[in-house]
PDB file of C-alpha atoms in Angstrom:
ATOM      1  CA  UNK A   1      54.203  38.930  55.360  1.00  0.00           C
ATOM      2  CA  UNK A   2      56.655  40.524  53.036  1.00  0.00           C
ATOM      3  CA  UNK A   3      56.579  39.151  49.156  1.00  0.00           C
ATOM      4  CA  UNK A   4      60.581  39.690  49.203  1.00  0.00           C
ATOM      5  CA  UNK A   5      63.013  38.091  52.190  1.00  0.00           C
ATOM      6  CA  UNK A   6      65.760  40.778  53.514  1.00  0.00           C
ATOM      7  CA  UNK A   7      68.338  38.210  51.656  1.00  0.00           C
ATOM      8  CA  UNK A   8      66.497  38.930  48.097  1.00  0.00           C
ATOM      9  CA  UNK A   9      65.692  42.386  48.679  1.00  0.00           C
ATOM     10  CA  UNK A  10      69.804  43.360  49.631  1.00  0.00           C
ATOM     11  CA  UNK A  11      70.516  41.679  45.998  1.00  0.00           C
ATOM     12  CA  UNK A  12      67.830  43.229  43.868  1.00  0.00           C
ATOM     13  CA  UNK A  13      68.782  46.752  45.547  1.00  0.00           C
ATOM     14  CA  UNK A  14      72.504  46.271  44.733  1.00  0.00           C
ATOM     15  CA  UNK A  15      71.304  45.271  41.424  1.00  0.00           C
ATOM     16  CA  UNK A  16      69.269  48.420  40.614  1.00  0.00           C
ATOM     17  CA  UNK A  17      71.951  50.536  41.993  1.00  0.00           C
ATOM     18  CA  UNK A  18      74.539  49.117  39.483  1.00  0.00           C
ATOM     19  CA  UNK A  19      71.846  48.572  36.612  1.00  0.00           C
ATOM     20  CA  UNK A  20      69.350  51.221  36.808  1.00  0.00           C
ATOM     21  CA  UNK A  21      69.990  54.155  34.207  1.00  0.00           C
ATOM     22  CA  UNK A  22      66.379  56.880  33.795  1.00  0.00           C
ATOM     23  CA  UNK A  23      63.663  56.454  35.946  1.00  0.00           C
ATOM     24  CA  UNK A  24      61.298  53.724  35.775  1.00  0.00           C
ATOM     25  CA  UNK A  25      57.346  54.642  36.524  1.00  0.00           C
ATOM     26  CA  UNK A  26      55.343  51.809  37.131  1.00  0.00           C
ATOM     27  CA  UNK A  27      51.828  52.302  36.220  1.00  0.00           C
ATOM     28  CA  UNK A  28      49.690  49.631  37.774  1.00  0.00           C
ATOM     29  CA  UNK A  29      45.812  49.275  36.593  1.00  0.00           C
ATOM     30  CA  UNK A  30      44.008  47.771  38.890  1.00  0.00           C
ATOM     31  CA  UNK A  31      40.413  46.702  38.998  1.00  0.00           C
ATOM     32  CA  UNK A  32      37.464  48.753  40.591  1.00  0.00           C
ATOM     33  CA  UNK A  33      37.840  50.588  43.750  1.00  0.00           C
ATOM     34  CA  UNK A  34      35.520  50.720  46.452  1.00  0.00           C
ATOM     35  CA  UNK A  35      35.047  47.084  47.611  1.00  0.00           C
ATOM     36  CA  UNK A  36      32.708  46.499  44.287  1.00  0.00           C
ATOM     37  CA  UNK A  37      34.196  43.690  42.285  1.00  0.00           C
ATOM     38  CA  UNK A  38      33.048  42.838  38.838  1.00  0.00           C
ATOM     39  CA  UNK A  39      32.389  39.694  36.975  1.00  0.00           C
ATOM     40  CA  UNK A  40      36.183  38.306  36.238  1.00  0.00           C
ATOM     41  CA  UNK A  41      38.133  40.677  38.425  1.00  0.00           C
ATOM     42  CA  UNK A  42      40.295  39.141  40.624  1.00  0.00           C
ATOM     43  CA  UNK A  43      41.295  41.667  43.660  1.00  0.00           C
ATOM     44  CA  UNK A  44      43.261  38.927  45.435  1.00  0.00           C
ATOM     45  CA  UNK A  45      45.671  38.834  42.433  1.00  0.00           C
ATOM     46  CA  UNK A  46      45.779  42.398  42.290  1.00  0.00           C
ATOM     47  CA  UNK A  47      46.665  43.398  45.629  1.00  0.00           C
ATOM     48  CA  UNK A  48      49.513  40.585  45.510  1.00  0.00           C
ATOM     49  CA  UNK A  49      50.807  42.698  42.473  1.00  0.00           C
ATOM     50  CA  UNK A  50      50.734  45.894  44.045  1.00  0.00           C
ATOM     51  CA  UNK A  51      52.020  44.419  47.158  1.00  0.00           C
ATOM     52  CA  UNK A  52      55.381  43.061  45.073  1.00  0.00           C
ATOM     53  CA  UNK A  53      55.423  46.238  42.972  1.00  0.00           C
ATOM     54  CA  UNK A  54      55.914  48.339  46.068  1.00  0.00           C
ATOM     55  CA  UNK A  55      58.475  46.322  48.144  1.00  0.00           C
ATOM     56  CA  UNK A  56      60.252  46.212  44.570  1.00  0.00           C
ATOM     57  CA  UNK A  57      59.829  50.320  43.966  1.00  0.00           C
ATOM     58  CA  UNK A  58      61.153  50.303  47.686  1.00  0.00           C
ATOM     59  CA  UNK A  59      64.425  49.279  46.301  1.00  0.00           C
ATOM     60  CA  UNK A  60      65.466  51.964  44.688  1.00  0.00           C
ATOM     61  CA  UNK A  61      64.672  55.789  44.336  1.00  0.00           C
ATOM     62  CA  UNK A  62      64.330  55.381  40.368  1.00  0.00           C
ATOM     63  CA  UNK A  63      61.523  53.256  40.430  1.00  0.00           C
ATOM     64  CA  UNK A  64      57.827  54.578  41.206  1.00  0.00           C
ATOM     65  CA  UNK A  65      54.745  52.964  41.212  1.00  0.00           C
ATOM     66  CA  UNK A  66      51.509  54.918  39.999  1.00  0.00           C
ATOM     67  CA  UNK A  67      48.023  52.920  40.792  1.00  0.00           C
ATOM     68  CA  UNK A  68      45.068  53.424  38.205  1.00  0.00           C
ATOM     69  CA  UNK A  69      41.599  52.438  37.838  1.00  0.00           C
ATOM     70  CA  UNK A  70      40.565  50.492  35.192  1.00  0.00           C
ATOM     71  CA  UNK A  71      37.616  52.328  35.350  1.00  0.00           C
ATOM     72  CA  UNK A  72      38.447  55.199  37.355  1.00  0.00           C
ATOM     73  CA  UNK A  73      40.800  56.458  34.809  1.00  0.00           C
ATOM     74  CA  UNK A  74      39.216  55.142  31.390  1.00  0.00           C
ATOM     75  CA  UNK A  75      41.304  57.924  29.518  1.00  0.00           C
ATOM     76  CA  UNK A  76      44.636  56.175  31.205  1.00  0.00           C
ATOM     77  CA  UNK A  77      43.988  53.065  30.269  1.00  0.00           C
ATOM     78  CA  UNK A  78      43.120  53.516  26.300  1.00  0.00           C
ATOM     79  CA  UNK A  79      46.315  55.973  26.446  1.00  0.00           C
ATOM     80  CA  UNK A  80      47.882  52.846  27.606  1.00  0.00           C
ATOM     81  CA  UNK A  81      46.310  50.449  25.332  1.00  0.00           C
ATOM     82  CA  UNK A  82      44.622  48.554  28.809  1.00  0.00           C
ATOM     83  CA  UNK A  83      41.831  46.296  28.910  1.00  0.00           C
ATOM     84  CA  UNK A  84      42.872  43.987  31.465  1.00  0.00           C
ATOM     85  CA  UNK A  85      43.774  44.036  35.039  1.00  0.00           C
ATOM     86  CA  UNK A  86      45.995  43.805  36.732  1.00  0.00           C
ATOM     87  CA  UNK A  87      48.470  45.339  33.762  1.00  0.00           C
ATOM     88  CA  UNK A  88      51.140  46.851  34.793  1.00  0.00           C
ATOM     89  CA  UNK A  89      53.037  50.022  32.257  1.00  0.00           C
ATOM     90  CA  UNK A  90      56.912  50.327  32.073  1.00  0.00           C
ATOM     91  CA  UNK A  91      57.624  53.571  31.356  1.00  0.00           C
ATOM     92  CA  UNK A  92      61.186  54.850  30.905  1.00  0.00           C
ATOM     93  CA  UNK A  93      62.481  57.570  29.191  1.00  0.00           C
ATOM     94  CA  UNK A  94      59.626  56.829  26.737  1.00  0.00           C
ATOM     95  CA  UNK A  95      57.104  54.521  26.463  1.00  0.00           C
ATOM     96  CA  UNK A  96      58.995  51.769  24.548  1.00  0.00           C
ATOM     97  CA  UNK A  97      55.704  49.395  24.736  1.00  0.00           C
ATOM     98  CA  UNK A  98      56.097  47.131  27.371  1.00  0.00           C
ATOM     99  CA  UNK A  99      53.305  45.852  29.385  1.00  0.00           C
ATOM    100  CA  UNK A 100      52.545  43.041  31.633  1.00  0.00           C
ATOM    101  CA  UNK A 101      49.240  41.286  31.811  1.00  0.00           C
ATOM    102  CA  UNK A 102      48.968  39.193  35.510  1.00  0.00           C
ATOM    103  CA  UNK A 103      50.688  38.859  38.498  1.00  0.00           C
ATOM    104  CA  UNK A 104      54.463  38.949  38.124  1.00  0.00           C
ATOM    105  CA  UNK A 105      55.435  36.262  40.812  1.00  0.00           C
ATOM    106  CA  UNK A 106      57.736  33.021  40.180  1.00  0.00           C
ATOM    107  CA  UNK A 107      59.588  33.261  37.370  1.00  0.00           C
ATOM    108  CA  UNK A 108      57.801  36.155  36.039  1.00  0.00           C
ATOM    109  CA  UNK A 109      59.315  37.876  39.066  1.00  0.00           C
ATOM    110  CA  UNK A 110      62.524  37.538  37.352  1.00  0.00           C
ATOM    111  CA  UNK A 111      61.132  38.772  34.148  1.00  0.00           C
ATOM    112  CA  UNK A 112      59.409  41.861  35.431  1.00  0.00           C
ATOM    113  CA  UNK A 113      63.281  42.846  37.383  1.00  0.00           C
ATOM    114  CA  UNK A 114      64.682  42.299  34.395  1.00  0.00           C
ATOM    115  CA  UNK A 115      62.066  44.443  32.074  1.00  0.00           C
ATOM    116  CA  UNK A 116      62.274  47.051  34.779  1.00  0.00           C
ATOM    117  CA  UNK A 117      66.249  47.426  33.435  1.00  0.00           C
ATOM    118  CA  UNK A 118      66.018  47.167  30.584  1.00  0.00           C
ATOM    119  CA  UNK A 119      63.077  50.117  30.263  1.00  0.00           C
ATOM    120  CA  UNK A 120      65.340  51.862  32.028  1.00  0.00           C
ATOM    121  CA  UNK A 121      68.564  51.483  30.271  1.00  0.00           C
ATOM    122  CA  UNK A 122      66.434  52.368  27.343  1.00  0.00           C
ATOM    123  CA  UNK A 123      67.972  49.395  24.988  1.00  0.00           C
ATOM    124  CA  UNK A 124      67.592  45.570  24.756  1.00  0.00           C
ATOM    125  CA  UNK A 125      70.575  43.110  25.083  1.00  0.00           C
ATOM    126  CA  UNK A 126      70.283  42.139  21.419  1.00  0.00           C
ATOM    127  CA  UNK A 127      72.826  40.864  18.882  1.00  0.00           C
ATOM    128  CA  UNK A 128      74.070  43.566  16.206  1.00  0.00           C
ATOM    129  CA  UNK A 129      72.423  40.683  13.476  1.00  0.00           C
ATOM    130  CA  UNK A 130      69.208  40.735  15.442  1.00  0.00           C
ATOM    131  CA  UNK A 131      68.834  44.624  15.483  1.00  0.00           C
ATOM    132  CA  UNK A 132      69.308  44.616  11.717  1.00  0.00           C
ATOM    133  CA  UNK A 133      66.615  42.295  10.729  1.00  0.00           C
ATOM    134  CA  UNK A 134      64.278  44.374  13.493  1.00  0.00           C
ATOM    135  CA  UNK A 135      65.406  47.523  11.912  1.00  0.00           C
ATOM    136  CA  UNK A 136      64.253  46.294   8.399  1.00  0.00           C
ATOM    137  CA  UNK A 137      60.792  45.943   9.469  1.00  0.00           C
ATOM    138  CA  UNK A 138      58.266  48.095   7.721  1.00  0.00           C
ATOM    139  CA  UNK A 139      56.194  49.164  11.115  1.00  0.00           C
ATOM    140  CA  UNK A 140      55.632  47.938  14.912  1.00  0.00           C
ATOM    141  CA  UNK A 141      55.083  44.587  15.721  1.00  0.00           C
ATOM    142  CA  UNK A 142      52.931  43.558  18.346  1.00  0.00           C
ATOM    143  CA  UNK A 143      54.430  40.335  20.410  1.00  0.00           C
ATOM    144  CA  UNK A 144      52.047  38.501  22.578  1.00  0.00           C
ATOM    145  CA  UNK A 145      54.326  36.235  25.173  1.00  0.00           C
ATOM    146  CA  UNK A 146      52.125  34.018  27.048  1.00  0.00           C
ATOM    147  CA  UNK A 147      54.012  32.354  30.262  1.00  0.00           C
ATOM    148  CA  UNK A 148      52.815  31.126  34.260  1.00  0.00           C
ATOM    149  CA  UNK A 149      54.440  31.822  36.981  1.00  0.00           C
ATOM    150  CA  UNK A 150      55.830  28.355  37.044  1.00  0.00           C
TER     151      UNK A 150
ATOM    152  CA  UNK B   1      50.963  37.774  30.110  1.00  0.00           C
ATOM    153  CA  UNK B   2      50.020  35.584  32.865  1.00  0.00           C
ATOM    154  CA  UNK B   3      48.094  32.619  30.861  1.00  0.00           C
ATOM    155  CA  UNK B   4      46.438  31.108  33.678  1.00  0.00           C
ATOM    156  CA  UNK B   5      44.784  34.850  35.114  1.00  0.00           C
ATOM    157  CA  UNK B   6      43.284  35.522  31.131  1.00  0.00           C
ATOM    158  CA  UNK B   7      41.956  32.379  30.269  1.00  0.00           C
ATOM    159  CA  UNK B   8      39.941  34.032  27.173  1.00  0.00           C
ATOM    160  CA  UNK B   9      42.938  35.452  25.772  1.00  0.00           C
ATOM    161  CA  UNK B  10      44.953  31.713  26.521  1.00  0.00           C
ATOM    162  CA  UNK B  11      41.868  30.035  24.885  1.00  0.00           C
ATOM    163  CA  UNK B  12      41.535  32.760  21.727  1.00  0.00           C
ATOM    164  CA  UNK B  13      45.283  31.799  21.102  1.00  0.00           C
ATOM    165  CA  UNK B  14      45.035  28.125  21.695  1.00  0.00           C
ATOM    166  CA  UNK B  15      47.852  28.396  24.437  1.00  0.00           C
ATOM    167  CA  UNK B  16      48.373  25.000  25.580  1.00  0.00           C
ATOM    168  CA  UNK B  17      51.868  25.223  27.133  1.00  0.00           C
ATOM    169  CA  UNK B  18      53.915  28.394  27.885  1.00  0.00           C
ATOM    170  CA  UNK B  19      56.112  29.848  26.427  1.00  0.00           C
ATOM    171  CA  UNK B  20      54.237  30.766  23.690  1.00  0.00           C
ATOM    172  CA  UNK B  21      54.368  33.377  21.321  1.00  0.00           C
ATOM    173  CA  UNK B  22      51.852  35.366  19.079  1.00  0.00           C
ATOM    174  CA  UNK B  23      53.288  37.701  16.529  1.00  0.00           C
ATOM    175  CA  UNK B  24      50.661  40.259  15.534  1.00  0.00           C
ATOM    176  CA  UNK B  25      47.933  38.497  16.165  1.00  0.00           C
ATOM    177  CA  UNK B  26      48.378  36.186  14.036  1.00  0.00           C
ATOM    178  CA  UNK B  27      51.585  34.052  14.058  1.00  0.00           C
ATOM    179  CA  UNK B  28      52.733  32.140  16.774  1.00  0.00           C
ATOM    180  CA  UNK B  29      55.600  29.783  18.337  1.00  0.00           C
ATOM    181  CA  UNK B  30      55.629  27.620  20.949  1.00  0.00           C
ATOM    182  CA  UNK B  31      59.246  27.505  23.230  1.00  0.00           C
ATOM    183  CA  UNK B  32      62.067  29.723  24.196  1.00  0.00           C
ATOM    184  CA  UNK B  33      63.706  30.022  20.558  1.00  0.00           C
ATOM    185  CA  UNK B  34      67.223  31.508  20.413  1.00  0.00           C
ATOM    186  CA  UNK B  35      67.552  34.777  19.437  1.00  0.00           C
ATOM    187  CA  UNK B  36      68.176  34.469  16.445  1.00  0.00           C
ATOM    188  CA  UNK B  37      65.039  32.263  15.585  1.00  0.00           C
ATOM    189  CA  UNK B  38      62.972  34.179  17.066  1.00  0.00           C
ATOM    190  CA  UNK B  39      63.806  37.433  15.308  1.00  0.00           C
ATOM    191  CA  UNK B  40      63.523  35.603  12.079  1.00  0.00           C
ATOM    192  CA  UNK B  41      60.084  33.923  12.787  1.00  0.00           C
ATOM    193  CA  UNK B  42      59.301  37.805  13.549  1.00  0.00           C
ATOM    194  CA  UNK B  43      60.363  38.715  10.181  1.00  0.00           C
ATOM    195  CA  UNK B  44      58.397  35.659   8.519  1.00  0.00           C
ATOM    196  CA  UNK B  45      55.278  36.635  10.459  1.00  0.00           C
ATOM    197  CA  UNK B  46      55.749  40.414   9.081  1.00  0.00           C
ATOM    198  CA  UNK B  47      56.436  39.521   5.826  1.00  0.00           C
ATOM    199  CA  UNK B  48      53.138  37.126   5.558  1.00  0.00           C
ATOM    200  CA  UNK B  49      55.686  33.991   4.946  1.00  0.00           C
ATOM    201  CA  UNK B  50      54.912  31.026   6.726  1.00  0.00           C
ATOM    202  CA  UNK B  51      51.664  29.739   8.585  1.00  0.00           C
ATOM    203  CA  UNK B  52      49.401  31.196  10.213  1.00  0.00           C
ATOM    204  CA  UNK B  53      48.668  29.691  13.524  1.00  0.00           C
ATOM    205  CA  UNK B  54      49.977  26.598  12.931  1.00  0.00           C
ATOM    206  CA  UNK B  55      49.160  23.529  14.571  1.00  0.00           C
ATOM    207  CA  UNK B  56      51.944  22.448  17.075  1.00  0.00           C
ATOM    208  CA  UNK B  57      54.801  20.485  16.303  1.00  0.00           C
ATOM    209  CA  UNK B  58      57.751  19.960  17.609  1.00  0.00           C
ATOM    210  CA  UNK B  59      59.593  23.103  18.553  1.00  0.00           C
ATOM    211  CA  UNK B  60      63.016  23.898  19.625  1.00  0.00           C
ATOM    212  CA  UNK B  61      63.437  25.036  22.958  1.00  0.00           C
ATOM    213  CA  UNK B  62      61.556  23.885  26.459  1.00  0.00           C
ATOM    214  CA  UNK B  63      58.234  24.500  26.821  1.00  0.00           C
ATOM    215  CA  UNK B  64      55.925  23.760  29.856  1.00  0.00           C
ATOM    216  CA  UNK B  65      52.421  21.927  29.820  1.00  0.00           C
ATOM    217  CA  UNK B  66      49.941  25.313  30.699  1.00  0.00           C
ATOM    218  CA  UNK B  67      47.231  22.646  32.369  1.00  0.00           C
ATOM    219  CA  UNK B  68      49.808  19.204  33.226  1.00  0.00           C
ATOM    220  CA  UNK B  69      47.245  17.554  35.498  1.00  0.00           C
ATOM    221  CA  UNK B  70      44.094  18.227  33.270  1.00  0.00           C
ATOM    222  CA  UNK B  71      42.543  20.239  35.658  1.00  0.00           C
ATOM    223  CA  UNK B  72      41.433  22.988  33.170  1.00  0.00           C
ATOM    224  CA  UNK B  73      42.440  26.705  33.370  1.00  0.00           C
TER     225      UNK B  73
END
């Protein structure tokens, strides 16, 4: 049974065709391959990801989806800064950071649409104040956001 | 991140309810702050300013018990 009804599906597909700017690859890390499952890998929660992530990348011709090993492609994942599974990369026209840890259903749903645009508009919504107290900042900052799909 | 799937991570940052926010490690707010808030509790956390880890308190914005019926996660 499809993750997305037809009536959801139409809306996010008009959405990306208005919103959408570069093109979006979604790298999804997955856990071990081959039926083997290790201590605190959850397969069922990764195939629901990569079931959602491919009706969504179905949507629109700007938005691939890329599966990795965790293991399987070790030199992916530290390029990618990935211990955990299933993470899933948003890659734009750069790599602007953006990950998410978990499966992006309920209102994370929303949240991975909307990080989806925004990677691929290449800018955030923020306030012209906001962008000059960011732009002050001596180096990265690395935001943890913890949420449930609740 | 999804709290729930990670609970080492969820436990390693004390995350009780969700939102919940950790600035570099080592900073943190509970709630959906405004914008503006929230870029300046960035800028406190960078700067060294403030606690670290605090205890929680009350908060602006709604948050949401991570484990309302005690169940554990």
């Amino acid at each position: 049974m499809p993750f997305l009804n037809p009536q959801d599906a139409e809306t996010i597909r008009r959405r990306f065709a208005a919103d959408l700017e570069a093109p979006v690859r979604l790298l999804l890390f997955l856990p071990a391959t081959g039926g083997l499952a290790l201590p605190g890998e959850d397969w069922e929660i990764a195939e629901y990801t990569r079931q959602i992530l491919t009706e969504v990348a179905a949507l629109s011709d700007k938005v691939t989806v890329e599966e990795y090993g965790l293991l399987s492609h070790a030199d992916e994942a530290q390029r990618y800064g990935i211990e955990r599974v299933p993470a899933i990369v948003f890659l734009g026209r750069e790599d602007y950071g953006v990950r998410y840890l978990g499966l992006p259903a309920g209102y994370e749903f929303v949240t991975m649409l909307e990080t989806i645009i925004a990677v691929s508009r290449g800018r955030a919504e923020l306030a012209q104040a906001s962008r000059e107290v960011l732009a002050a900042l001596p180096g990265d900052v690395y935001l943890q956001v913890f949420v449930t799909p609740t | 991140m999804e709290a729930t799937e990670f609970p080492s991570l969820a436990r390693r940052f004390n995350v009780y309810a969700v939102p919940k926010v950790v600035i570099n490690e080592t900073h943190e707010f509970v709630g959906a702050l405004p914008e503006p808030h929230f870029v300046a509790a960035v800028g406190r956390a960078v700067a060294g300013d403030g606690e670290a880890a605090p205890a929680e308190g009350p908060v602006a914005g709604e948050t949401t018990p991570l484990d309302p019926d005690g169940r554990g996660v």
